[in-house]
Amino acid sequence: MFSKILIANRGEIAIRVMRACKELGVKTVAVYSEADSHALHVQFADEAILLGASAPRESYLNIEKIISAAKQTGAEAIHPGYGFLSENAAFADAVTAAGLTFIGPSASAIRLMGDKAGAKAMMKQAGVPTVPGREALGSDKDFKKAAKEIGYPLLVKAAAGGGGKGMRVVERESELGEAVEGARREALNAFGDERLIVEKYVPDAHHIEFQVFGDGHRNLVHLFERECSVQRRYQKIVEETPSPLLTDELRARMGAAAVSVANAVGYTNAGTVEFIVDRATLDYYFLEMNTRLQVEHPVTEAAVGLDLVQWQIRVAAGEVFPYAQADLSQRGHAIECRVYAEDPASGFLPSTGKLLQYVEPRGPGIRVDSGFAIGDELTHFYDPLLAKVIVHAEDREAAIQRMQAALGGYVVHGVVTNVDFLQDLLAHNDFKNGAVATRWVETKFSWAPAGHAFEMLVAAALAEVSVSSVKNVSSVKYQVSGSDERDPYSPWKASSGFRN
Amino acid sequence: MFSKILIANRGEIAIRVMRACKELGVKTVAVYSEADSHALHVQFADEAILLGASAPRESYLNIEKIISAAKQTGAEAIHPGYGFLSENAAFADAVTAAGLTFIGPSASAIRLMGDKAGAKAMMKQAGVPTVPGREALGSDKDFKKAAKEIGYPLLVKAAAGGGGKGMRVVERESELGEAVEGARREALNAFGDERLIVEKYVPDAHHIEFQVFGDGHRNLVHLFERECSVQRRYQKIVEETPSPLLTDELRARMGAAAVSVANAVGYTNAGTVEFIVDRATLDYYFLEMNTRLQVEHPVTEAAVGLDLVQWQIRVAAGEVFPYAQADLSQRGHAIECRVYAEDPASGFLPSTGKLLQYVEPRGPGIRVDSGFAIGDELTHFYDPLLAKVIVHAEDREAAIQRMQAALGGYVVHGVVTNVDFLQDLLAHNDFKNGAVATRWVETKFSWAPAGHAFEMLVAAALAEVSVSSVKNVSSVKYQVSGSDERDPYSPWKASSGFRN
Amino acid sequence: MKLVFNDNTSAHSVDLSASASGKSYRVRIADRTTELSLLNAENGRLEMLVDGRHVSAYVTVDGEKRWVTVNGRTAVLTKASGVTHKTAASDHPGQLTAPMPGQVRAVNVSVGDMVTKGQTLLVVEAMKMEIRVQAPRDGVVKRLFVKEGQPVEREQVLIEIVETSER
Amino acid sequence: MKLVFNDNTSAHSVDLSASASGKSYRVRIADRTTELSLLNAENGRLEMLVDGRHVSAYVTVDGEKRWVTVNGRTAVLTKASGVTHKTAASDHPGQLTAPMPGQVRAVNVSVGDMVTKGQTLLVVEAMKMEIRVQAPRDGVVKRLFVKEGQPVEREQVLIEIVETSER
């Protein structure tokens, strides 16, 4: 086992990894940017190294500085968390070249899966279903032929594309000509490239992914699925396992497909194979593979009963993963809600500010992974993920009730969050029925904040007569002005409550 | 399902029950004594009723007042928690007579199991092993004959006894005469009753209990065991499941015996059958049955994956418990540590005072059930249990590591606790090896607090130059003097931070 | 004490006063009048009895904003700035009055002092609560009608602030 | 600044001073001398760098008791009462001196005031930390040598307290 690990990340995931290290008896090194001088992940570590300015490329994306921090502190391995450099093959190479261990898959696996088109082609080759499609189409006849082979409805989209630009859903052949023309025009405008591709359109698509896990001794298993169809702006906000959509038979087939995908690139450590599942037909299609720990890994931990992060570290240190596929099973039902500093009433725009009040829920079966505390500033530099609430209960209904109770106990003042939005989402019949597809939030869930309750006005009024009893920002004790922002270790930065 | 439940308890267990109610959509009524006016369990409930003075007989043991509180608030059922009135058959009768539901077994089951000697005789009759013994012995010849039948080593003890008075361990026949004489003398002095009984002595006894659960529809199962051998002053401090002592075969046999015990009294709801297990021979003996929820129920919840308190409420409301014995299994390893306000360096004497600083540990697989917050007073009126830390992990070793990390994150200032003691206990080789019998703490674990670390003196000194940055009791904001202690709802009792 | 809070759509007037018994508050919002007690308030958390029901609320004062959480729902209200504690009965817009009966706990300014908008001028204690009487605008203290320790009646004039030019 | 803390068995002398650079502290306990920085201190939690290692500590001041938690272990130390900030150099036992260079932030008493043991007489700010100079015993303020805002040197005499009979 390693004696010291550097965690090249911030926020909740950095603390999550450090907790695993602490239980394994491994010392931890935090890295941080200037904005994060007083962040919890810095306080939580045994040592902390300042990387540089707040912009990620000066700090959390700076490969050279991170490796130098590891060398300086004598760390033997680096855990990249998710985001930042976690799927950067050059980083994995650089870590290895520096004589350190990268806690994750090989650089080559990252590279192969990072080329999304190449990965899709490779998986098709390996016999894994991919979304049927045709490229390099020229004439109208080409399009018609391809469309007939794929079947309607289908999607015409820019080959160079992304973000919905130059994208058309075509329901029947009579609409095809006009759609191709329109898409071509839009593609040319948006990307300067009029090439199009045609793909099968899955109208009621579920996003279902399989956790896979491999060691360096040719053991490779899947740890079942995560249903991640509740998305906004193509980002997951609620994840759960088991998926309410899958049958045992389909679960087994998709799990085997996920293992094939991982095997095709000789995968080791934790990874996730993402599929699209057509709700109507239950056909599934390989989407991509994420070669890292996933934000939503805790629901798998709860249902399968394994500590994924500890196992990441253990197999990176050469240990054997001791469970065969038949040893593994799901128990109960787990749900994760991502608490974002964002305003669901304004297009989910990130909300920045200082955490003026912050209370996390507690209770049996409730886990909160978070990286912030009262007084912390949420800036525009980083992802607006504030915390993850994970519940585990006997069945889906009990898990939803537990999550409702947990969200109802979450208090965040100072930044707007999606907590109220999540409560209403979980109470929706479509969610209760497991009938949420990936476009559901945008197309079917029209949400507006509830008007304030009578008691809210009462409470606000009472606060006027008990000012000193309520949180009053102007008297927050740890606000220090005039401190030297550049040197977090300066004693001048230390708290001075007496300024109050 | 009930629409409103009264919880006739305080502290962590009252809050535990209220969390279950909240998830089931049931309203809660707290009851409280004057000492508990500002207690967390009062704040946590939808309604709260003052019972009376702080002494338990004026409040938490006052059957009449509790039932009147239930009637007044329209509660339909009463959950007794543990301790207080939870095993009081007269209370269960009174609840039923008032037209309310008692969340627990029938009054007759409580009564039968409450008579410990009678219960033992009944279980012997039913074929459940009990500790072999003989009563009503007169002459030396009687004793010798009984001893021969039981076998050495044996215990000579006062029939009227308790607390170790008039108790002798006899290793061989040659010691018997003198032991009987001495025990008789001591028994007469202590109890005014010289009658003795002779019992088999189990030198390395493990305390292993089985959780049983029954509904009102003749379903009755066991939910596996809890190993509770780590005790001080005959009280449990660490509990775990699975027991490191049991084999699968013995677990199955003891589980079946536990179900027989419960069946013998037509048991419903949650109960616990306690056994003594001889480590050398693995023979087990029925000790007694606790007809209530146990303090240590969370380890069973973690390992078996059920919410016992929710099920208590559901079966009390008439629901069917849907799991047969074959549906149930243990997963991973769960440990509970009881955090007591007591001083292990002074014979575990309870410690009272105000919680000046209080930080609970957090993290994946860590659950803390507690009922107190900063500023709360721990008085001599009630049990010194401050909180329970429960961990669940993949196996026993991982669970111990997790518990060590959790206890290391627990901060309590203002009252002395056993947190340091627990950390050293968990680190002991005997505990690691699962070789702790019930008298181990008293006879083999000689503990003294570690000397303070260098850093502690440094921190204490730094506190002198940053006084206002550290907790200073004299400036605790919510201390209100001159308030009317009798009426917690008086606005004069409300916080007045401006006194600071 | 009259307060106005704005949410995204409209303004809400809240009238808060001590009840006749002096042991609780009376609050009127639109057509609804309610008795309530404040059981406890610390660290930004208020425990209230509203019409006999137990309500927990978190309130954070953030400039004019009020972050309020009740029953797991959070709203951001804005306190309307016009509503300092001036009495409708007073013809002098610069005269500030006691919002409820109480006792003057602190007088932070003297006649002739320049004050800035929002500055706490006096503190009145009522029902063991502290009410900070703040300057409604920049100005100068023209007259002080009370001194520390003095009991005051509801709507009693406490202090008069005038614009600098009026001095 | 010399301090003595007692645990159950013995007394421990701690000498705390500002380092030459003025950016950290130097602490001497028995034979061991260490450089340390205080990174942060709030809500009873201190974040320190001790010999370059990051140490989190919780400290609660409870009369003369100090509840201290470091690395998950808790100890209760007692601050020895003899060690108020009087200088060894001073012949006057009632003369209290500045423990380190700084500035007088507050003077809470006047000459002739009766003071009680433990009462805060002055507050000196040093390294952005506040040091409360407290009365070592009951008495009367005989002389005041400093006023608010005044910079003071280490061991400079600040105030003199005498017994009531000496006045």
PDB file of C-alpha atoms in Angstrom, chain A residues 311-491:
ATOM      1  CA  TRP A 311     -10.697  -0.393  -4.084  1.00  0.00           C
ATOM      2  CA  GLN A 312      -9.361   2.081  -6.655  1.00  0.00           C
ATOM      3  CA  ILE A 313      -6.433   2.726  -4.361  1.00  0.00           C
ATOM      4  CA  ARG A 314      -5.966  -0.932  -3.464  1.00  0.00           C
ATOM      5  CA  VAL A 315      -5.865  -2.233  -7.030  1.00  0.00           C
ATOM      6  CA  ALA A 316      -3.616   0.666  -8.062  1.00  0.00           C
ATOM      7  CA  ALA A 317      -1.270  -0.581  -5.331  1.00  0.00           C
ATOM      8  CA  GLY A 318      -1.348  -4.022  -6.942  1.00  0.00           C
ATOM      9  CA  GLU A 319      -3.943  -5.801  -4.809  1.00  0.00           C
ATOM     10  CA  VAL A 320      -6.234  -8.429  -6.267  1.00  0.00           C
ATOM     11  CA  PHE A 321      -9.939  -7.560  -6.508  1.00  0.00           C
ATOM     12  CA  PRO A 322     -11.356 -10.632  -4.801  1.00  0.00           C
ATOM     13  CA  TYR A 323     -14.943 -10.738  -6.052  1.00  0.00           C
ATOM     14  CA  ALA A 324     -16.124 -12.649  -9.081  1.00  0.00           C
ATOM     15  CA  GLN A 325     -19.275 -11.522 -10.883  1.00  0.00           C
ATOM     16  CA  ALA A 326     -21.329 -14.160  -9.096  1.00  0.00           C
ATOM     17  CA  ASP A 327     -20.250 -12.818  -5.684  1.00  0.00           C
ATOM     18  CA  LEU A 328     -21.777  -9.431  -6.402  1.00  0.00           C
ATOM     19  CA  SER A 329     -25.349  -8.312  -6.007  1.00  0.00           C
ATOM     20  CA  GLN A 330     -27.502  -5.241  -5.468  1.00  0.00           C
ATOM     21  CA  ARG A 331     -29.384  -4.733  -2.217  1.00  0.00           C
ATOM     22  CA  GLY A 332     -32.137  -2.216  -1.594  1.00  0.00           C
ATOM     23  CA  HIS A 333     -32.406   0.987  -3.562  1.00  0.00           C
ATOM     24  CA  ALA A 334     -30.036   3.963  -3.655  1.00  0.00           C
ATOM     25  CA  ILE A 335     -30.651   7.464  -5.000  1.00  0.00           C
ATOM     26  CA  GLU A 336     -28.298  10.414  -5.346  1.00  0.00           C
ATOM     27  CA  CYS A 337     -29.353  14.022  -5.777  1.00  0.00           C
ATOM     28  CA  ARG A 338     -26.767  16.542  -6.855  1.00  0.00           C
ATOM     29  CA  VAL A 339     -27.151  19.778  -4.968  1.00  0.00           C
ATOM     30  CA  TYR A 340     -25.996  22.520  -7.313  1.00  0.00           C
ATOM     31  CA  ALA A 341     -25.479  26.208  -6.652  1.00  0.00           C
ATOM     32  CA  GLU A 342     -27.724  27.143  -9.539  1.00  0.00           C
ATOM     33  CA  ASP A 343     -31.099  28.716 -10.115  1.00  0.00           C
ATOM     34  CA  PRO A 344     -33.594  26.316 -11.707  1.00  0.00           C
ATOM     35  CA  ALA A 345     -35.976  29.236 -12.213  1.00  0.00           C
ATOM     36  CA  SER A 346     -33.409  30.968 -14.453  1.00  0.00           C
ATOM     37  CA  GLY A 347     -32.306  28.239 -16.799  1.00  0.00           C
ATOM     38  CA  PHE A 348     -30.114  26.568 -14.166  1.00  0.00           C
ATOM     39  CA  LEU A 349     -27.638  29.428 -14.232  1.00  0.00           C
ATOM     40  CA  PRO A 350     -24.853  28.919 -11.704  1.00  0.00           C
ATOM     41  CA  SER A 351     -25.228  31.018  -8.587  1.00  0.00           C
ATOM     42  CA  THR A 352     -22.153  32.373  -6.841  1.00  0.00           C
ATOM     43  CA  GLY A 353     -21.751  33.869  -3.405  1.00  0.00           C
ATOM     44  CA  LYS A 354     -20.813  33.111   0.149  1.00  0.00           C
ATOM     45  CA  LEU A 355     -22.410  30.332   2.170  1.00  0.00           C
ATOM     46  CA  LEU A 356     -24.102  32.328   4.910  1.00  0.00           C
ATOM     47  CA  GLN A 357     -26.017  29.456   6.440  1.00  0.00           C
ATOM     48  CA  TYR A 358     -25.375  25.818   5.748  1.00  0.00           C
ATOM     49  CA  VAL A 359     -27.013  22.815   7.394  1.00  0.00           C
ATOM     50  CA  GLU A 360     -26.718  19.307   5.992  1.00  0.00           C
ATOM     51  CA  PRO A 361     -29.340  16.621   6.585  1.00  0.00           C
ATOM     52  CA  ARG A 362     -28.562  13.601   8.725  1.00  0.00           C
ATOM     53  CA  GLY A 363     -30.147  10.302   9.631  1.00  0.00           C
ATOM     54  CA  PRO A 364     -30.036   6.567   9.044  1.00  0.00           C
ATOM     55  CA  GLY A 365     -29.385   5.737   5.401  1.00  0.00           C
ATOM     56  CA  ILE A 366     -28.475   9.328   4.514  1.00  0.00           C
ATOM     57  CA  ARG A 367     -24.998  10.183   3.256  1.00  0.00           C
ATOM     58  CA  VAL A 368     -23.884  13.658   2.287  1.00  0.00           C
ATOM     59  CA  ASP A 369     -20.649  14.097   0.344  1.00  0.00           C
ATOM     60  CA  SER A 370     -19.738  17.755   0.420  1.00  0.00           C
ATOM     61  CA  GLY A 371     -16.754  20.007   0.341  1.00  0.00           C
ATOM     62  CA  PHE A 372     -17.942  23.307   1.727  1.00  0.00           C
ATOM     63  CA  ALA A 373     -18.708  24.954   5.046  1.00  0.00           C
ATOM     64  CA  ILE A 374     -20.329  28.148   6.264  1.00  0.00           C
ATOM     65  CA  GLY A 375     -18.315  31.125   5.128  1.00  0.00           C
ATOM     66  CA  ASP A 376     -16.961  29.465   2.000  1.00  0.00           C
ATOM     67  CA  GLU A 377     -17.201  31.400  -1.227  1.00  0.00           C
ATOM     68  CA  LEU A 378     -18.647  29.707  -4.305  1.00  0.00           C
ATOM     69  CA  THR A 379     -16.890  31.274  -7.254  1.00  0.00           C
ATOM     70  CA  HIS A 380     -17.343  31.126 -10.994  1.00  0.00           C
ATOM     71  CA  PHE A 381     -13.986  29.406 -11.370  1.00  0.00           C
ATOM     72  CA  TYR A 382     -15.257  25.929 -10.624  1.00  0.00           C
ATOM     73  CA  ASP A 383     -18.144  23.537 -11.043  1.00  0.00           C
ATOM     74  CA  PRO A 384     -21.236  24.634  -9.105  1.00  0.00           C
ATOM     75  CA  LEU A 385     -21.675  21.218  -7.436  1.00  0.00           C
ATOM     76  CA  LEU A 386     -22.204  21.988  -3.757  1.00  0.00           C
ATOM     77  CA  ALA A 387     -22.835  18.502  -2.432  1.00  0.00           C
ATOM     78  CA  LYS A 388     -24.360  15.128  -3.141  1.00  0.00           C
ATOM     79  CA  VAL A 389     -27.107  13.646  -1.026  1.00  0.00           C
ATOM     80  CA  ILE A 390     -27.216   9.868  -1.213  1.00  0.00           C
ATOM     81  CA  VAL A 391     -29.866   7.716   0.413  1.00  0.00           C
ATOM     82  CA  HIS A 392     -30.123   3.961   0.693  1.00  0.00           C
ATOM     83  CA  ALA A 393     -33.305   2.198   1.711  1.00  0.00           C
ATOM     84  CA  GLU A 394     -35.156  -1.049   1.400  1.00  0.00           C
ATOM     85  CA  ASP A 395     -36.919  -0.303  -1.868  1.00  0.00           C
ATOM     86  CA  ARG A 396     -37.461   2.540  -4.330  1.00  0.00           C
ATOM     87  CA  GLU A 397     -40.479   3.968  -2.552  1.00  0.00           C
ATOM     88  CA  ALA A 398     -38.711   4.053   0.815  1.00  0.00           C
ATOM     89  CA  ALA A 399     -35.647   5.584  -0.838  1.00  0.00           C
ATOM     90  CA  ILE A 400     -37.731   8.380  -2.365  1.00  0.00           C
ATOM     91  CA  GLN A 401     -39.336   9.089   1.021  1.00  0.00           C
ATOM     92  CA  ARG A 402     -35.937   9.134   2.649  1.00  0.00           C
ATOM     93  CA  MET A 403     -34.567  11.509   0.006  1.00  0.00           C
ATOM     94  CA  GLN A 404     -37.543  13.823   0.479  1.00  0.00           C
ATOM     95  CA  ALA A 405     -36.897  13.911   4.224  1.00  0.00           C
ATOM     96  CA  ALA A 406     -33.189  14.541   3.592  1.00  0.00           C
ATOM     97  CA  LEU A 407     -33.703  17.359   1.090  1.00  0.00           C
ATOM     98  CA  GLY A 408     -36.242  18.909   3.450  1.00  0.00           C
ATOM     99  CA  GLY A 409     -33.507  19.133   6.064  1.00  0.00           C
ATOM    100  CA  TYR A 410     -30.984  20.851   3.784  1.00  0.00           C
ATOM    101  CA  VAL A 411     -30.546  24.565   4.466  1.00  0.00           C
ATOM    102  CA  VAL A 412     -28.385  26.729   2.199  1.00  0.00           C
ATOM    103  CA  HIS A 413     -28.417  30.522   2.407  1.00  0.00           C
ATOM    104  CA  GLY A 414     -26.192  32.824   0.416  1.00  0.00           C
ATOM    105  CA  VAL A 415     -26.374  31.021  -2.889  1.00  0.00           C
ATOM    106  CA  VAL A 416     -29.461  29.815  -4.701  1.00  0.00           C
ATOM    107  CA  THR A 417     -29.614  26.033  -5.008  1.00  0.00           C
ATOM    108  CA  ASN A 418     -31.749  23.439  -6.738  1.00  0.00           C
ATOM    109  CA  VAL A 419     -32.924  21.851  -3.467  1.00  0.00           C
ATOM    110  CA  ASP A 420     -36.542  22.993  -3.795  1.00  0.00           C
ATOM    111  CA  PHE A 421     -36.536  21.972  -7.454  1.00  0.00           C
ATOM    112  CA  LEU A 422     -35.266  18.501  -6.543  1.00  0.00           C
ATOM    113  CA  GLN A 423     -37.997  18.055  -3.929  1.00  0.00           C
ATOM    114  CA  ASP A 424     -40.700  18.819  -6.465  1.00  0.00           C
ATOM    115  CA  LEU A 425     -39.031  16.628  -9.060  1.00  0.00           C
ATOM    116  CA  LEU A 426     -38.956  13.647  -6.688  1.00  0.00           C
ATOM    117  CA  ALA A 427     -42.613  14.206  -5.856  1.00  0.00           C
ATOM    118  CA  HIS A 428     -43.632  14.106  -9.518  1.00  0.00           C
ATOM    119  CA  ASN A 429     -45.637  11.115 -10.676  1.00  0.00           C
ATOM    120  CA  ASP A 430     -43.390  10.534 -13.671  1.00  0.00           C
ATOM    121  CA  PHE A 431     -40.416  10.137 -11.349  1.00  0.00           C
ATOM    122  CA  LYS A 432     -42.371   7.915  -8.983  1.00  0.00           C
ATOM    123  CA  ASN A 433     -43.297   5.738 -11.949  1.00  0.00           C
ATOM    124  CA  GLY A 434     -39.722   5.585 -13.231  1.00  0.00           C
ATOM    125  CA  ALA A 435     -40.916   7.166 -16.466  1.00  0.00           C
ATOM    126  CA  VAL A 436     -38.320   9.902 -16.823  1.00  0.00           C
ATOM    127  CA  ALA A 437     -36.306  10.018 -20.039  1.00  0.00           C
ATOM    128  CA  THR A 438     -33.301  12.240 -20.666  1.00  0.00           C
ATOM    129  CA  ARG A 439     -35.229  15.172 -22.151  1.00  0.00           C
ATOM    130  CA  TRP A 440     -37.966  15.042 -19.497  1.00  0.00           C
ATOM    131  CA  VAL A 441     -36.825  18.033 -17.445  1.00  0.00           C
ATOM    132  CA  GLU A 442     -36.720  20.277 -20.515  1.00  0.00           C
ATOM    133  CA  THR A 443     -39.844  19.009 -22.202  1.00  0.00           C
ATOM    134  CA  LYS A 444     -42.245  17.821 -19.509  1.00  0.00           C
ATOM    135  CA  PHE A 445     -41.342  19.254 -16.141  1.00  0.00           C
ATOM    136  CA  SER A 446     -42.271  22.897 -16.061  1.00  0.00           C
ATOM    137  CA  TRP A 447     -41.118  24.081 -12.685  1.00  0.00           C
ATOM    138  CA  ALA A 448     -41.510  27.369 -10.896  1.00  0.00           C
ATOM    139  CA  PRO A 449     -40.604  28.088  -7.301  1.00  0.00           C
ATOM    140  CA  ALA A 450     -43.574  27.885  -4.955  1.00  0.00           C
ATOM    141  CA  GLY A 451     -44.694  31.214  -3.571  1.00  0.00           C
ATOM    142  CA  HIS A 452     -43.325  31.904  -0.135  1.00  0.00           C
ATOM    143  CA  ALA A 453     -45.331  30.488   2.734  1.00  0.00           C
ATOM    144  CA  PHE A 454     -47.083  32.591   5.368  1.00  0.00           C
ATOM    145  CA  GLU A 455     -44.562  31.303   7.920  1.00  0.00           C
ATOM    146  CA  MET A 456     -41.697  32.662   5.835  1.00  0.00           C
ATOM    147  CA  LEU A 457     -42.986  36.207   6.159  1.00  0.00           C
ATOM    148  CA  VAL A 458     -43.551  35.640   9.873  1.00  0.00           C
ATOM    149  CA  ALA A 459     -40.005  34.402  10.281  1.00  0.00           C
ATOM    150  CA  ALA A 460     -38.556  37.284   8.282  1.00  0.00           C
ATOM    151  CA  ALA A 461     -40.485  39.752  10.424  1.00  0.00           C
ATOM    152  CA  LEU A 462     -39.427  38.128  13.681  1.00  0.00           C
ATOM    153  CA  ALA A 463     -35.850  38.355  12.545  1.00  0.00           C
ATOM    154  CA  GLU A 464     -36.194  42.145  12.650  1.00  0.00           C
ATOM    155  CA  VAL A 465     -36.786  42.075  16.387  1.00  0.00           C
ATOM    156  CA  SER A 466     -34.140  39.531  17.176  1.00  0.00           C
ATOM    157  CA  VAL A 467     -31.438  40.737  14.863  1.00  0.00           C
ATOM    158  CA  SER A 468     -28.549  39.520  16.905  1.00  0.00           C
ATOM    159  CA  SER A 469     -30.045  36.078  17.156  1.00  0.00           C
ATOM    160  CA  VAL A 470     -30.142  35.478  13.449  1.00  0.00           C
ATOM    161  CA  LYS A 471     -27.304  35.232  11.051  1.00  0.00           C
ATOM    162  CA  ASN A 472     -26.275  38.686  10.129  1.00  0.00           C
ATOM    163  CA  VAL A 473     -23.674  38.756   7.463  1.00  0.00           C
ATOM    164  CA  SER A 474     -22.150  41.996   8.579  1.00  0.00           C
ATOM    165  CA  SER A 475     -21.140  40.353  11.830  1.00  0.00           C
ATOM    166  CA  VAL A 476     -19.800  37.125  10.444  1.00  0.00           C
ATOM    167  CA  LYS A 477     -16.744  36.563  12.540  1.00  0.00           C
ATOM    168  CA  TYR A 478     -14.259  35.168  10.129  1.00  0.00           C
ATOM    169  CA  GLN A 479     -14.400  37.902   7.582  1.00  0.00           C
ATOM    170  CA  VAL A 480     -10.971  39.392   7.516  1.00  0.00           C
ATOM    171  CA  SER A 481     -10.307  42.377   5.391  1.00  0.00           C
ATOM    172  CA  GLY A 482      -7.003  43.678   4.252  1.00  0.00           C
ATOM    173  CA  SER A 483      -5.320  40.323   4.530  1.00  0.00           C
ATOM    174  CA  ASP A 484      -2.592  39.192   2.218  1.00  0.00           C
ATOM    175  CA  GLU A 485      -4.464  37.023  -0.268  1.00  0.00           C
ATOM    176  CA  ARG A 486      -1.285  35.627  -1.729  1.00  0.00           C
ATOM    177  CA  ASP A 487       0.059  33.921   1.350  1.00  0.00           C
ATOM    178  CA  PRO A 488      -2.464  31.732   3.056  1.00  0.00           C
ATOM    179  CA  TYR A 489       0.004  30.769   5.718  1.00  0.00           C
ATOM    180  CA  SER A 490       0.578  34.318   6.819  1.00  0.00           C
ATOM    181  CA  PRO A 491      -0.529  34.798  10.400  1.00  0.00           C
TER     182      PRO A 491
END
